[in-house]
mmCIF file of C-alpha atoms and ligand atoms in Angstrom:
data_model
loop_
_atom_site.group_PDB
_atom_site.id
_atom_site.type_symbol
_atom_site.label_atom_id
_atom_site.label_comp_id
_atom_site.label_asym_id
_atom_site.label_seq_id
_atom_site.Cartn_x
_atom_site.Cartn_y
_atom_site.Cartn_z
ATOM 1 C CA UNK Q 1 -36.846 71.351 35.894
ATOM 2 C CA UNK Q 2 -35.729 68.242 36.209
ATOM 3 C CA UNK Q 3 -33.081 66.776 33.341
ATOM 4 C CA UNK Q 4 -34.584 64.312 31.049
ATOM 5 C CA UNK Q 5 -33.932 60.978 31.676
ATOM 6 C CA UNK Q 6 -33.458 58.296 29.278
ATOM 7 C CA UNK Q 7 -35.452 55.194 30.316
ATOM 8 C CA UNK Q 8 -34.862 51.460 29.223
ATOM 9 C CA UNK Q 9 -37.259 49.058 30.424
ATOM 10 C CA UNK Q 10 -37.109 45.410 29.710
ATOM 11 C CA UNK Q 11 -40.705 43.744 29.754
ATOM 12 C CA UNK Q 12 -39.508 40.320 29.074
ATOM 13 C CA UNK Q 13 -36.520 38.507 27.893
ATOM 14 C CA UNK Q 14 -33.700 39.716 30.308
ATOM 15 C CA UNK Q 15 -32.171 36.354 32.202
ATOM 16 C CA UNK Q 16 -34.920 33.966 30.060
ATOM 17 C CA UNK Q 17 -34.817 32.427 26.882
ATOM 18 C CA UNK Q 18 -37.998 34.249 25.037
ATOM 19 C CA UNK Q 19 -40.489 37.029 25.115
ATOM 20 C CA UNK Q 20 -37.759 39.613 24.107
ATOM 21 C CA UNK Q 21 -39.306 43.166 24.648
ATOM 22 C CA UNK Q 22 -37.660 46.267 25.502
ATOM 23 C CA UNK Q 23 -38.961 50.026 25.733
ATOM 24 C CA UNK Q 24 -36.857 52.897 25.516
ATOM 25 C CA UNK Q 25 -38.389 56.153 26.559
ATOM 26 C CA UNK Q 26 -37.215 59.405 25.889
ATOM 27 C CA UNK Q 27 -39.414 62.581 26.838
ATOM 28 C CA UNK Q 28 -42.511 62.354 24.874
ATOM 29 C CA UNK Q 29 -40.944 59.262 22.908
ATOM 30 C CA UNK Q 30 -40.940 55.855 22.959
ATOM 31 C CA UNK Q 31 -39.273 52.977 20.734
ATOM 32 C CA UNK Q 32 -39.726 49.245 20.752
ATOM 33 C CA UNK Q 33 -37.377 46.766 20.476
ATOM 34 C CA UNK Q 34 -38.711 43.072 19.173
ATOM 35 C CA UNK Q 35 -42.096 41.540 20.772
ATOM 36 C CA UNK Q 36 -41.315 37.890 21.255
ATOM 37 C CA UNK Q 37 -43.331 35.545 23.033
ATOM 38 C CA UNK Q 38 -42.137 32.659 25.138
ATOM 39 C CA UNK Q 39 -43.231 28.793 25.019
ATOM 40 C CA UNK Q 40 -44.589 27.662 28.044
ATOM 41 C CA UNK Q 41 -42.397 25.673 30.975
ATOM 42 C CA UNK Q 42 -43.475 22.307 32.050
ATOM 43 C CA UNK Q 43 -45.193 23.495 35.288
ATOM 44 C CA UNK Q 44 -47.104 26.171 33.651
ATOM 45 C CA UNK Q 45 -50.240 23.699 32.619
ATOM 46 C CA UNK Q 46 -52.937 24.825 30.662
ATOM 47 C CA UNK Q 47 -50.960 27.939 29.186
ATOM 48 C CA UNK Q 48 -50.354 28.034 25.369
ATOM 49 C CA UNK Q 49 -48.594 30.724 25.129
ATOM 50 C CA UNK Q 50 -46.622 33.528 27.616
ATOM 51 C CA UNK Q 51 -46.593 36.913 26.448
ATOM 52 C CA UNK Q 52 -44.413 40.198 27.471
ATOM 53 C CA UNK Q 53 -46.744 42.394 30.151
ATOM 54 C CA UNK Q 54 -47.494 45.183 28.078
ATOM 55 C CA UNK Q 55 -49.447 47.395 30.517
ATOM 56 C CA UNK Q 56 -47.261 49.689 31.244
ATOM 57 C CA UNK Q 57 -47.647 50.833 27.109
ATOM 58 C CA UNK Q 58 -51.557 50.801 26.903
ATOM 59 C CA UNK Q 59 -51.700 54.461 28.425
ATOM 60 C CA UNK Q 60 -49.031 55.686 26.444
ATOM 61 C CA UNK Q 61 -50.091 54.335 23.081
ATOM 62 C CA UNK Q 62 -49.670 57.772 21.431
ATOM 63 C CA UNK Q 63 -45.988 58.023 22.187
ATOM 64 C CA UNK Q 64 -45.232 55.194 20.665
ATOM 65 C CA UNK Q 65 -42.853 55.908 17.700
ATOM 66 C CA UNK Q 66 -42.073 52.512 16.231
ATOM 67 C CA UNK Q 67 -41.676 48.910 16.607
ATOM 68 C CA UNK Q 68 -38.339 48.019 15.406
ATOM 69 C CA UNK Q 69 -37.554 44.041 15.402
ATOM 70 C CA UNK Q 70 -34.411 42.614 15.149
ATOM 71 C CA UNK Q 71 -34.944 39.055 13.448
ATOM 72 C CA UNK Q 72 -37.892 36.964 12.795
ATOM 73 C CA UNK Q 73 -37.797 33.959 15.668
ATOM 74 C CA UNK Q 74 -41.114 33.384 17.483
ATOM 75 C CA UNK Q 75 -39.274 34.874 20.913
ATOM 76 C CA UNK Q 76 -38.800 37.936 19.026
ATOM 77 C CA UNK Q 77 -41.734 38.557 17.034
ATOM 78 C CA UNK Q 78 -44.483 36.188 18.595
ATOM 79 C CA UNK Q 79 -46.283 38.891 20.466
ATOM 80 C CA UNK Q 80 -47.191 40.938 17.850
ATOM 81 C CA UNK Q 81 -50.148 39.801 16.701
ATOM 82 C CA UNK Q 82 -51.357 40.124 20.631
ATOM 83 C CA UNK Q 83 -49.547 43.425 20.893
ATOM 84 C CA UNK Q 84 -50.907 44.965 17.408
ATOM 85 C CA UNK Q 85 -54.725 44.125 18.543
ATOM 86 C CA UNK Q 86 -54.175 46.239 21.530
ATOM 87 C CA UNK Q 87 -51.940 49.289 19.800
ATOM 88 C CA UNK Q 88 -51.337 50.726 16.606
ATOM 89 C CA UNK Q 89 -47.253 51.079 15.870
ATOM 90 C CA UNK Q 90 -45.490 51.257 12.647
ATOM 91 C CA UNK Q 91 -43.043 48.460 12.377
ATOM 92 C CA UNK Q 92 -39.660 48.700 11.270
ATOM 93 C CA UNK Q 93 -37.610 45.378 9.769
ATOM 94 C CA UNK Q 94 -35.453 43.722 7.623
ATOM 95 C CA UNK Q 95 -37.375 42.391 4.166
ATOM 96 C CA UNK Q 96 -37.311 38.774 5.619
ATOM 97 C CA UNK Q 97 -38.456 39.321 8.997
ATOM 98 C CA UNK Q 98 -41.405 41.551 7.349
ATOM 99 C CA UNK Q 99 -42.406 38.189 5.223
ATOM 100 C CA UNK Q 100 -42.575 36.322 8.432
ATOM 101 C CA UNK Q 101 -44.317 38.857 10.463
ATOM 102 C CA UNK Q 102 -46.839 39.152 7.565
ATOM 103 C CA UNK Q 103 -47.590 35.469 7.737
ATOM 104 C CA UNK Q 104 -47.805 35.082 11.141
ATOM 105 C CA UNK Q 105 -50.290 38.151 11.265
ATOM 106 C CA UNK Q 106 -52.045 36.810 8.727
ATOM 107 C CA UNK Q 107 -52.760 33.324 10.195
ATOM 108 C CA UNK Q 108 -53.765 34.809 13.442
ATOM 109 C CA UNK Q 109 -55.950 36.475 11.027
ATOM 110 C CA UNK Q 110 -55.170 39.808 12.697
ATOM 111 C CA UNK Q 111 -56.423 42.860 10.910
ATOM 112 C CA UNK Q 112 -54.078 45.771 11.633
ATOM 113 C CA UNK Q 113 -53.369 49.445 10.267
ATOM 114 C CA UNK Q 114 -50.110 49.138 11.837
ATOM 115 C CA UNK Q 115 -47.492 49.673 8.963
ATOM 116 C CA UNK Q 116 -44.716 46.983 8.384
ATOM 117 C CA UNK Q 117 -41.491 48.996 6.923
ATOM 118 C CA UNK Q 118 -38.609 47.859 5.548
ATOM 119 C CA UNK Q 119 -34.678 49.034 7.235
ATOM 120 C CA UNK Q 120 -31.709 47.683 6.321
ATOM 121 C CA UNK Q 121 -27.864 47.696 7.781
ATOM 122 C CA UNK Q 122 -26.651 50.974 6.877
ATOM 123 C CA UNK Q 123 -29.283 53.211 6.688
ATOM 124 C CA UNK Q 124 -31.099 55.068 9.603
ATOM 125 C CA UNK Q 125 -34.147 55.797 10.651
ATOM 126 C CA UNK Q 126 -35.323 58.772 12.835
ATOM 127 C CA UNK Q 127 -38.264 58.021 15.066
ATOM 128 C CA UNK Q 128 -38.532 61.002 17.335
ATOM 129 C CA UNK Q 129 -35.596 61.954 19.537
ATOM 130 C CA UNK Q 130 -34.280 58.239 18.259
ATOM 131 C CA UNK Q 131 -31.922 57.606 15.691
ATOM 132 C CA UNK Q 132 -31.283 54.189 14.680
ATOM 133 C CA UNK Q 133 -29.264 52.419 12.477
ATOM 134 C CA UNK Q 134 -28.845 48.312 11.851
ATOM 135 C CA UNK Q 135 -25.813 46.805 11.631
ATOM 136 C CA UNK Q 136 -25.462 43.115 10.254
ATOM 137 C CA UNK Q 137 -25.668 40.357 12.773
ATOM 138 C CA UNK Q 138 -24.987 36.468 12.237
ATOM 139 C CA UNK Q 139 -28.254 33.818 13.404
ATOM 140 C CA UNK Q 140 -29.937 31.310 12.765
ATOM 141 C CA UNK Q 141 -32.356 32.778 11.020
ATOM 142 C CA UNK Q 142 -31.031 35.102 7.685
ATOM 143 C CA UNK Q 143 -31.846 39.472 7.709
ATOM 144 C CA UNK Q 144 -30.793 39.500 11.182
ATOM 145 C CA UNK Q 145 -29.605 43.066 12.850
ATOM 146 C CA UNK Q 146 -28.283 44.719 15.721
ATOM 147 C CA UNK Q 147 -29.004 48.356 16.689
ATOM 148 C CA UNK Q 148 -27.136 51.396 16.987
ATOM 149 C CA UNK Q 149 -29.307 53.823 18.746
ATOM 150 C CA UNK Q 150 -28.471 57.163 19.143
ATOM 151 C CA UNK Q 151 -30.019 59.393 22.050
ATOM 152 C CA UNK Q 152 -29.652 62.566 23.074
ATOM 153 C CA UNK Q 153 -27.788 61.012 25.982
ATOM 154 C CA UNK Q 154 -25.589 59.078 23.867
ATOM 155 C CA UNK Q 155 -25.075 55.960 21.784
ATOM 156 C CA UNK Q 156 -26.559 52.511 23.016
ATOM 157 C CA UNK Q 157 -25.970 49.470 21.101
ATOM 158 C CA UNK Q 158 -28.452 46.800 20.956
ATOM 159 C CA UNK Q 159 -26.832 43.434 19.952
ATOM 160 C CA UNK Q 160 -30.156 41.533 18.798
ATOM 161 C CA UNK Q 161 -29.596 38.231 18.885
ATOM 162 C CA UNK Q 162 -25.942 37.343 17.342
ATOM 163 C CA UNK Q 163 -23.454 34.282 16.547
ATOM 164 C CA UNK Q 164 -19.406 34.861 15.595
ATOM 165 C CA UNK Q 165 -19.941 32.412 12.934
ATOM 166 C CA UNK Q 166 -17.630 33.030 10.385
ATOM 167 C CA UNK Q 167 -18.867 30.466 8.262
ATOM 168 C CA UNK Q 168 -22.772 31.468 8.316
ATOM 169 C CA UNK Q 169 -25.408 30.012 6.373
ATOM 170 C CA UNK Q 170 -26.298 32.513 4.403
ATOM 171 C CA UNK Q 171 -22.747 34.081 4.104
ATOM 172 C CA UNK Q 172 -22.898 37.235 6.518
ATOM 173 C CA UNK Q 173 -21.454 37.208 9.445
ATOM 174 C CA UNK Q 174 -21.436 40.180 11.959
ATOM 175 C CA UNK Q 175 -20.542 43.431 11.297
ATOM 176 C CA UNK Q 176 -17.745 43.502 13.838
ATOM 177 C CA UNK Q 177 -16.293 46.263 11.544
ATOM 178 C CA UNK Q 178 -19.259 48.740 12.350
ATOM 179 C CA UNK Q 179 -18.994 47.712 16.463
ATOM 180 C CA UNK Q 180 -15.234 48.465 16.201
ATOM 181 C CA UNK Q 181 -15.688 51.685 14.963
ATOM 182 C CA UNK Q 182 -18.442 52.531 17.417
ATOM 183 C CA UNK Q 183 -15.713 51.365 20.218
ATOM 184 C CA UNK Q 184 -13.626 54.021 19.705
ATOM 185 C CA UNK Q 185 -16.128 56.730 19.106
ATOM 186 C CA UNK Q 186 -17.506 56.030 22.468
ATOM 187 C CA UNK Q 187 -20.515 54.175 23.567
ATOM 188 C CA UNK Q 188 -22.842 55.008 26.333
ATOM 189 C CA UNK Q 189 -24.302 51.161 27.139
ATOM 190 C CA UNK Q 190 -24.414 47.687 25.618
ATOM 191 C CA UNK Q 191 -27.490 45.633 25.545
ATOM 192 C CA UNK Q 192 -26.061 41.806 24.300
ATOM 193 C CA UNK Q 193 -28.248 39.009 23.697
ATOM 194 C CA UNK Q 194 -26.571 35.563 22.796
ATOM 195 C CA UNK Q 195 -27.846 32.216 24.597
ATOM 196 C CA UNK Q 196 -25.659 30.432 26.788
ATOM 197 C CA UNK Q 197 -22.827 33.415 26.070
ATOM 198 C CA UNK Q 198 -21.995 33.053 29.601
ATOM 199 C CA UNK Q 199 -20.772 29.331 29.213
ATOM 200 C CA UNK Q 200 -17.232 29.114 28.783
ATOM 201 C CA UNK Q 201 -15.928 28.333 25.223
ATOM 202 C CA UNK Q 202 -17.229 29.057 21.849
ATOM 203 C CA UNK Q 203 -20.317 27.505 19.618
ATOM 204 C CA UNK Q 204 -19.186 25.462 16.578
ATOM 205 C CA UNK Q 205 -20.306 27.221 13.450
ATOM 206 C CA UNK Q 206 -23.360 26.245 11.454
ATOM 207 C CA UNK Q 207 -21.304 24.512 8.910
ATOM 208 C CA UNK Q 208 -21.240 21.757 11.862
ATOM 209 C CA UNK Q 209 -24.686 21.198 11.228
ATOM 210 C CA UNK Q 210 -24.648 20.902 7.573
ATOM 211 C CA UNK Q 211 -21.972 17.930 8.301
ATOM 212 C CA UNK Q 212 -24.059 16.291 10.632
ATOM 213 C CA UNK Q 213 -27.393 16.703 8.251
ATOM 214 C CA UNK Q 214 -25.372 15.478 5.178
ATOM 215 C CA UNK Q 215 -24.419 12.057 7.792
ATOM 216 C CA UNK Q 216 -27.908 11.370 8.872
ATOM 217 C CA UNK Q 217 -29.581 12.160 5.292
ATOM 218 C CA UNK Q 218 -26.184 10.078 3.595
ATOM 219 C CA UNK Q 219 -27.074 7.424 6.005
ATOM 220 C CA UNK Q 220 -30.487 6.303 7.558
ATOM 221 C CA UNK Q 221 -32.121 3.770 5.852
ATOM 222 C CA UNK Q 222 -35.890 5.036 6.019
ATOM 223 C CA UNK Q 223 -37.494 8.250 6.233
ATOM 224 C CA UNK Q 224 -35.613 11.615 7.612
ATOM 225 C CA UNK Q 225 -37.790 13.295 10.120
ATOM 226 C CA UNK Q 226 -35.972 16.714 10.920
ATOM 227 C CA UNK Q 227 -37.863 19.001 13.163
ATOM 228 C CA UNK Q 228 -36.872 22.667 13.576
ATOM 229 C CA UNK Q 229 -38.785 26.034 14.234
ATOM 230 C CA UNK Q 230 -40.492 27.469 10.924
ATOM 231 C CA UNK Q 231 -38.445 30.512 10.907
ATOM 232 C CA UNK Q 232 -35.345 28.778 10.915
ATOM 233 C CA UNK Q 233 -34.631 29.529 7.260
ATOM 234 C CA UNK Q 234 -31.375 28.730 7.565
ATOM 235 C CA UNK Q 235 -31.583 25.061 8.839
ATOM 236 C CA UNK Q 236 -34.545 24.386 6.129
ATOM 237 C CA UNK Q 237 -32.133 25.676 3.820
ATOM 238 C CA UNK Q 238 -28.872 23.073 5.071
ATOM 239 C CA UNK Q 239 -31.747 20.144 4.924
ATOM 240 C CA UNK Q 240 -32.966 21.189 1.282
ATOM 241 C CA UNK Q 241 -29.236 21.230 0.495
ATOM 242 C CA UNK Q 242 -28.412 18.109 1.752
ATOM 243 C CA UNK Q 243 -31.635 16.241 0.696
ATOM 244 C CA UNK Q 244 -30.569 17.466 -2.916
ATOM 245 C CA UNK Q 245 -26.873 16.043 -2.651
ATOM 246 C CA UNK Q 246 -28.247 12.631 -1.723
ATOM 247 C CA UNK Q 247 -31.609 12.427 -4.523
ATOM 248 C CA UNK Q 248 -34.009 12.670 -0.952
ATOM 249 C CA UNK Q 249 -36.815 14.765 -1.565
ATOM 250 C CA UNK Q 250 -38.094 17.673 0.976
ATOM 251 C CA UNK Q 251 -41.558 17.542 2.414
ATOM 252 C CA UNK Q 252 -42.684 19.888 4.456
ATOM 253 C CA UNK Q 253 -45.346 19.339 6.798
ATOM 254 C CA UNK Q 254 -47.707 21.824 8.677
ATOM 255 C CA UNK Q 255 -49.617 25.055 7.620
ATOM 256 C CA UNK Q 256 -46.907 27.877 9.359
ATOM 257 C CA UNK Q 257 -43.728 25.642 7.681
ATOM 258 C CA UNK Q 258 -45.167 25.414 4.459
ATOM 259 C CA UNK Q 259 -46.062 29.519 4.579
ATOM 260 C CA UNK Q 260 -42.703 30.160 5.821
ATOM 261 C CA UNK Q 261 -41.426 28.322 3.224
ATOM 262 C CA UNK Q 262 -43.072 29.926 0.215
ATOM 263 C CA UNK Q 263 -42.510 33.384 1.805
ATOM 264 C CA UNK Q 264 -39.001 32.858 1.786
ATOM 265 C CA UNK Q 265 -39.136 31.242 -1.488
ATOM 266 C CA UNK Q 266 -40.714 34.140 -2.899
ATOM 267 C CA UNK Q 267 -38.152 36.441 -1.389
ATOM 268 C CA UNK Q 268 -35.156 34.641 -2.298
ATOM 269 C CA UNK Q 269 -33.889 33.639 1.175
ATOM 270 C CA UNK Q 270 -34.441 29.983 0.347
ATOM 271 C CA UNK Q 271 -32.942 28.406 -2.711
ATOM 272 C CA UNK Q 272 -34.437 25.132 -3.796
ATOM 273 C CA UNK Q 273 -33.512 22.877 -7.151
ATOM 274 C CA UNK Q 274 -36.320 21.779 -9.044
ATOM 275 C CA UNK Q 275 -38.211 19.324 -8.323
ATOM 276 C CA UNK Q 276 -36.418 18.604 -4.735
ATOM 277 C CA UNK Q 277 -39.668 19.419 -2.516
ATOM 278 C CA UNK Q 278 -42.562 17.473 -2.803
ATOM 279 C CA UNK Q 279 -45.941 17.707 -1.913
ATOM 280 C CA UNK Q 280 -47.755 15.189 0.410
ATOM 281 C CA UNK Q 281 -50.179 13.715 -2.248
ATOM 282 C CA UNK Q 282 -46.817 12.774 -3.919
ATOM 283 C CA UNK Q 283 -45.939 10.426 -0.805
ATOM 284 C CA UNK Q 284 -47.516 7.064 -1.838
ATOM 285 C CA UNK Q 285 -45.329 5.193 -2.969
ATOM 286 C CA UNK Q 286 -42.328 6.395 -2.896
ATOM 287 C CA UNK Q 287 -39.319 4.731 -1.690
ATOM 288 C CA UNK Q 288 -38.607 5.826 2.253
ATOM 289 C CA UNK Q 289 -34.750 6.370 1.811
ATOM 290 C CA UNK Q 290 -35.765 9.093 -0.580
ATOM 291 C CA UNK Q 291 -37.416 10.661 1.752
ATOM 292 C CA UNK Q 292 -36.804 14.269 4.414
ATOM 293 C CA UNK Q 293 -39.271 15.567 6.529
ATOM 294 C CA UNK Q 294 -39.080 18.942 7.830
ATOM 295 C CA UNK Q 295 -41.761 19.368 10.797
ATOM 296 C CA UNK Q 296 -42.185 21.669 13.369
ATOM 297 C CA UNK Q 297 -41.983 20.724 16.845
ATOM 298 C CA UNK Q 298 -38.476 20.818 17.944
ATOM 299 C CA UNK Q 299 -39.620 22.039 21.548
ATOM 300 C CA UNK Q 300 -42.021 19.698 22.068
ATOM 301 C CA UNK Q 301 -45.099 22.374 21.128
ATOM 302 C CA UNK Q 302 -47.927 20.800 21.917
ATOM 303 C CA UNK Q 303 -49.901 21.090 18.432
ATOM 304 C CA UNK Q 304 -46.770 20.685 16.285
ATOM 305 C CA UNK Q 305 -46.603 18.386 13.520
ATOM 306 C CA UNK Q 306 -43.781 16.255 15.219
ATOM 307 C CA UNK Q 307 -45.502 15.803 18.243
ATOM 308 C CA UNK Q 308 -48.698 14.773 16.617
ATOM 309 C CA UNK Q 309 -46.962 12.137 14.693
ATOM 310 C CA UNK Q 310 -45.167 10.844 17.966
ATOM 311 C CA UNK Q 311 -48.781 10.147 19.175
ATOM 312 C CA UNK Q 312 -50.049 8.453 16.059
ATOM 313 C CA UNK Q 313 -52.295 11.684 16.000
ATOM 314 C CA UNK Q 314 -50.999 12.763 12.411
ATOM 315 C CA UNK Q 315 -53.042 11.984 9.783
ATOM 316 C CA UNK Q 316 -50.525 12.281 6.872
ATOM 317 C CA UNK Q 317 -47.275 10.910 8.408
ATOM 318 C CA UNK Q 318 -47.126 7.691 10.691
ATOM 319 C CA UNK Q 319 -44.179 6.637 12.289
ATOM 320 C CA UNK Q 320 -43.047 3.405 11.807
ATOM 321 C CA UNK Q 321 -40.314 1.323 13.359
ATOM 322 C CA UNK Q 322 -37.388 1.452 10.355
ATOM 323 C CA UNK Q 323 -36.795 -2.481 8.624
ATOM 324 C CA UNK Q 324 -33.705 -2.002 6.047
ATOM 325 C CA UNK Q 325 -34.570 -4.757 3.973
ATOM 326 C CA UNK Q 326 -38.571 -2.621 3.021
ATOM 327 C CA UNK Q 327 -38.206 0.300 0.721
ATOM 328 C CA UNK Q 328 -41.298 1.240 1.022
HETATM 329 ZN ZN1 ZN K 1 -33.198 34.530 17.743
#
């Protein structure tokens, strides 16, 4: 008989920026690693949305051990709801990443039996020949982890998605401690993710950001307009922080911010003085240097909130060309 083989099959994500999947197959086992979805390229008109071909899983539904995801962006977990219509997995995150999976299920309105567990760095989980542990990694986004996988092959480390910012957000950086350790104990294959890691040089630490938020909200005369992804909790977090050092209040606009927003309100993985965001019935009137709008749409999606306002489509926030001397 043949030896097993260990088999690791990317269906999206490898040399592209989005629809992060990857199988690993084992005998009569199989794992998944993150189901992201990818935003359509400029020549691809007419397509909302570009999802991971998951084909190759449909027949082998029943092997399927678990979903494990590594962080919460829509490149990592945007297939899901697609995915869980089709096949019934337990999933296996961090507490964060569960609060945005559970929204975004929720306003696809998908109803699922697929159970949504909680791991976190240090422990491990067995899911049949698999063993997996998290480690910490740095993102943009906070409850991000790596994976250490252990087969009966040998030990493969999955990066996730990771920064060497030693100055994070949300205070923890990666756990280059664990990967050390790992180093000299031997390691059968490395699976790194990290955009643009290939560029020469290093990326400035997210502390940058803050500095450049705390200039534009310091400085523009009108109305802030900051657009970002919803499940960057992080950068929501350095604009609520700087819109409270400079007596701006926060709106945010658009159903999937404002339910990312509560969830990680809820959960404690955004921090907010009182009385710093603000509804949109509480607009009227109030001065526009006072003001910080945090939108979706930084990628130009076509039903964002930003991109509706840039074609006077918005029927809450109109742009308007800035004049110093109005305050209102
Ligand atoms: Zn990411």
């Amino acid at each position: 008989m043949a030896k097993p083989r260990l088999k690791i099959i990317p269906l999206g994500g490898l040399s592209e920026i989005g629809k992060n999947m990857m199988v690993m197959e084992y005998q009569n086992d199989i794992i998944l690693i993150d189901a992201g979805l990818m935003f359509p390229e400029e020549e691809m008109l007419g397509v909302d949305l570009v999802l991971p071909d998951t084909s190759y899983l449909l027949e082998k539904q029943g092997r399927i051990r678990g979903i494990i995801i590594t962080h919460g962006h829509e490149d990592h977990i945007g297939a899901l709801p697609y995915l869980l219509a089709q096949l019934n997995a337990p999933i296996y995150s961090t507490k964060l990443t569960r609060g945005l999976i559970s929204v975004k299920l929720k306003q696809r309105r998908v109803g699922t039996k697929a159970k949504l567990n909680v791991i976190s760095p240090g422990s491990e989980i067995t899911l049949g020949k698999f063993k997996i542990e998290p480690f910490s990694v740095c993102h943009s986004i906070p409850d991000s982890i790596g994976l250490i996988i252990h087969t009966p092959v040998g030990t493969i480390v999955h990066s996730g998605d990771f920064k060497l910012d030693y100055t994070p957000v949300d205070g923890k950086p990666t756990d280059l401690s664990r990967l050390a350790q790992l180093g000299t104990q031997g390691t059968l294959l490395l699976l790194s993710d990290s955009t643009y890691a290939e560029l020469p040089g290093y990326t400035p630490s997210e502390r940058v950001v803050g500095e450049a938020l705390d200039r534009v909200i310091s400085q523009a005369p009108g109305r802030v307009i900051i657009a970002t992804f919803s499940s960057l909790v992080s950068r929501v977090q350095q604009v609520i922080n700087s819109a409270a050092k400079y007596q701006r209040r926060v709106f945010i606009v658009g159903r999937s911010m404002t339910d990312t927003v509560r969830m990680a309100l809820e959960l404690g993985y955004l921090n907010a003085p009182d009385g710093i965001l603000a509804r949109l019935d509480e607009l009227k009137g109030m001065p526009r240097n006072k003001i910080v709008f945090v939108v979706t749409g930084s990628q130009g999606e076509p039903t964002s909130a930003l991109v509706r306002m840039a074609n006077r489509d918005h029927h809450q926030v109109h742009i308007v060309p800035v004049a110093p001397a109005m305050s209102r």
